């Protein structure tokens, strides 16, 4: 599932995990990044950089390899014959193309989890556990991809209805065309 922060990916994932028809396992890109941040905080509690580093440089050094590790872990679980829900933010061509390369030989249903920018901003402010402005900053980058096998709009459907729509698509045996 691809969508911005606060789009509803994790809520839908939880509903898919809780249903009893098809067994799913859930991996979120947040888990991989949060584990890295926890590692740094524990390993280097007094970590104070002496210079600013550009976000692009940080992405090349840390974020891109973590994303690659995340995609490889998803593929491993899939190769093991298990259904995995990938809860991610694909925000550039490099990551999208990496997904294409990694998942080309796996059955992959590419789902867009969408809602309006205004709703994302509202959710972000209510949640209190997200950096304010993150969803808005991701919006144009994430939603420039429009080649999904299925889209669910979390402004129009609740997480249970989104999960039911996804399950219905899976059970319909329609072909997955993106990957």
XYZ file of C-alpha atoms in Angstrom:
179
model
C 0.000 0.000 0.000
C 1.350 3.366 -1.001
C 0.193 6.628 0.527
C 1.340 9.626 2.479
C 1.736 9.742 6.216
C -1.719 9.768 7.884
C -3.457 8.410 4.765
C -4.708 5.356 6.687
C -2.378 2.585 5.520
C -1.730 1.149 8.970
C -5.423 1.234 9.950
C -6.315 -0.685 6.786
C -3.431 -3.101 7.405
C -4.736 -3.804 10.910
C -8.195 -4.563 9.510
C -6.689 -6.940 6.943
C -4.721 -8.696 9.676
C -7.806 -9.011 11.896
C -10.018 -10.644 9.249
C -9.945 -14.446 9.152
C -10.234 -15.298 5.428
C -6.659 -14.699 4.321
C -3.597 -14.674 6.586
C -1.485 -11.531 6.231
C 1.733 -10.269 7.807
C 2.358 -6.524 8.063
C 5.588 -4.621 7.482
C 5.684 -0.849 7.677
C 8.532 1.302 6.437
C 8.057 3.225 9.700
C 9.160 0.155 11.662
C 12.469 0.069 9.811
C 13.178 3.794 10.185
C 12.025 3.887 13.818
C 14.262 0.938 14.700
C 17.231 2.757 13.177
C 16.423 5.922 15.146
C 16.067 3.907 18.373
C 19.416 2.221 17.681
C 21.162 5.572 17.229
C 19.500 7.031 20.346
C 20.549 4.065 22.495
C 23.999 3.573 21.028
C 24.905 7.265 20.990
C 22.834 9.008 23.687
C 24.945 12.188 23.511
C 25.011 12.279 19.703
C 25.313 15.922 18.608
C 26.377 16.592 15.000
C 28.947 19.316 14.531
C 27.628 20.302 11.077
C 24.389 20.311 9.108
C 23.909 17.599 6.490
C 21.595 18.114 3.521
C 18.491 15.881 3.433
C 19.515 14.502 0.028
C 22.850 13.347 1.456
C 21.124 11.744 4.451
C 18.756 9.940 2.080
C 21.650 8.560 0.032
C 23.614 7.447 3.058
C 20.857 6.085 5.307
C 17.286 6.237 4.008
C 17.810 4.650 0.600
C 19.664 1.604 2.027
C 17.016 1.194 4.757
C 14.295 1.297 2.091
C 16.224 -1.330 0.087
C 16.481 -3.526 3.170
C 12.738 -3.075 3.755
C 11.880 -4.095 0.156
C 14.224 -7.098 0.360
C 12.564 -8.219 3.601
C 9.138 -8.011 1.954
C 10.393 -10.089 -0.959
C 11.882 -12.698 1.394
C 8.569 -13.090 3.211
C 6.773 -13.395 -0.134
C 9.279 -15.973 -1.450
C 8.567 -17.958 1.731
C 4.975 -18.219 0.495
C 3.463 -15.746 2.945
C 1.166 -12.804 2.234
C 2.725 -9.533 3.306
C 1.140 -6.120 3.533
C 3.758 -3.524 2.695
C 2.809 -0.196 4.266
C 5.067 2.327 2.571
C 5.623 5.775 1.126
C 6.953 5.662 -2.427
C 7.791 9.279 -3.070
C 10.172 9.228 -6.004
C 10.971 7.358 -9.211
C 14.039 5.730 -7.691
C 11.992 3.962 -5.002
C 9.228 3.050 -7.435
C 11.742 1.563 -9.873
C 13.437 -0.302 -7.034
C 10.066 -1.842 -6.145
C 9.576 -2.837 -9.775
C 13.017 -4.467 -9.816
C 12.612 -6.270 -6.482
C 9.015 -7.456 -6.894
C 8.952 -8.194 -10.640
C 8.767 -11.954 -10.057
C 6.340 -11.846 -7.099
C 2.558 -11.510 -7.130
C 2.221 -7.877 -6.070
C -1.020 -5.946 -5.682
C -0.134 -2.239 -5.788
C -2.715 -0.253 -3.821
C -2.958 3.516 -3.610
C -4.298 4.758 -0.277
C -5.569 8.248 -0.985
C -7.408 11.177 0.546
C -7.353 14.955 0.173
C -4.499 17.114 1.399
C -6.934 18.947 3.688
C -7.972 15.688 5.347
C -4.352 14.613 5.766
C -3.560 17.893 7.497
C -6.576 17.481 9.777
C -5.599 13.903 10.702
C -2.002 14.875 11.336
C -3.044 17.605 13.770
C -5.469 15.309 15.627
C -3.018 12.404 15.908
C -0.224 14.281 17.580
C 2.312 11.540 16.778
C 3.387 12.840 13.381
C 5.561 15.722 12.316
C 3.142 18.488 11.329
C 3.458 19.156 7.613
C 4.909 15.735 6.731
C 1.819 14.474 4.873
C 1.427 17.766 3.037
C 5.097 17.711 1.993
C 4.693 14.145 0.680
C 1.375 14.701 -1.093
C 2.481 15.754 -4.594
C 5.424 13.337 -4.618
C 3.451 10.281 -3.486
C 0.322 10.914 -5.515
C 2.142 11.585 -8.784
C 2.030 7.784 -9.200
C -1.326 6.838 -10.654
C -0.655 3.311 -11.869
C -2.298 1.310 -9.124
C -4.034 -2.031 -9.383
C -6.551 -0.636 -6.892
C -7.164 2.644 -5.081
C -8.953 3.105 -1.782
C -10.046 6.547 -0.634
C -9.946 6.748 3.147
C -11.954 9.941 3.108
C -14.874 8.114 1.488
C -14.438 4.671 3.078
C -13.481 3.694 6.619
C -10.651 1.224 7.229
C -13.008 -1.772 7.423
C -14.594 -0.855 4.080
C -11.168 -0.323 2.511
C -10.030 -3.751 3.759
C -13.210 -5.327 2.358
C -12.599 -3.653 -1.013
C -9.042 -5.017 -1.064
C -10.168 -8.518 -0.086
C -12.849 -8.400 -2.769
C -10.233 -7.513 -5.369
C -7.942 -10.332 -4.220
C -10.778 -12.899 -4.264
C -11.907 -11.746 -7.735
C -8.703 -13.215 -9.214
C -8.221 -10.113 -11.352
C -4.701 -9.769 -12.692
C -2.257 -7.506 -10.925
C -0.933 -5.322 -13.701
C 1.520 -2.828 -12.231
C 4.329 -5.206 -11.207
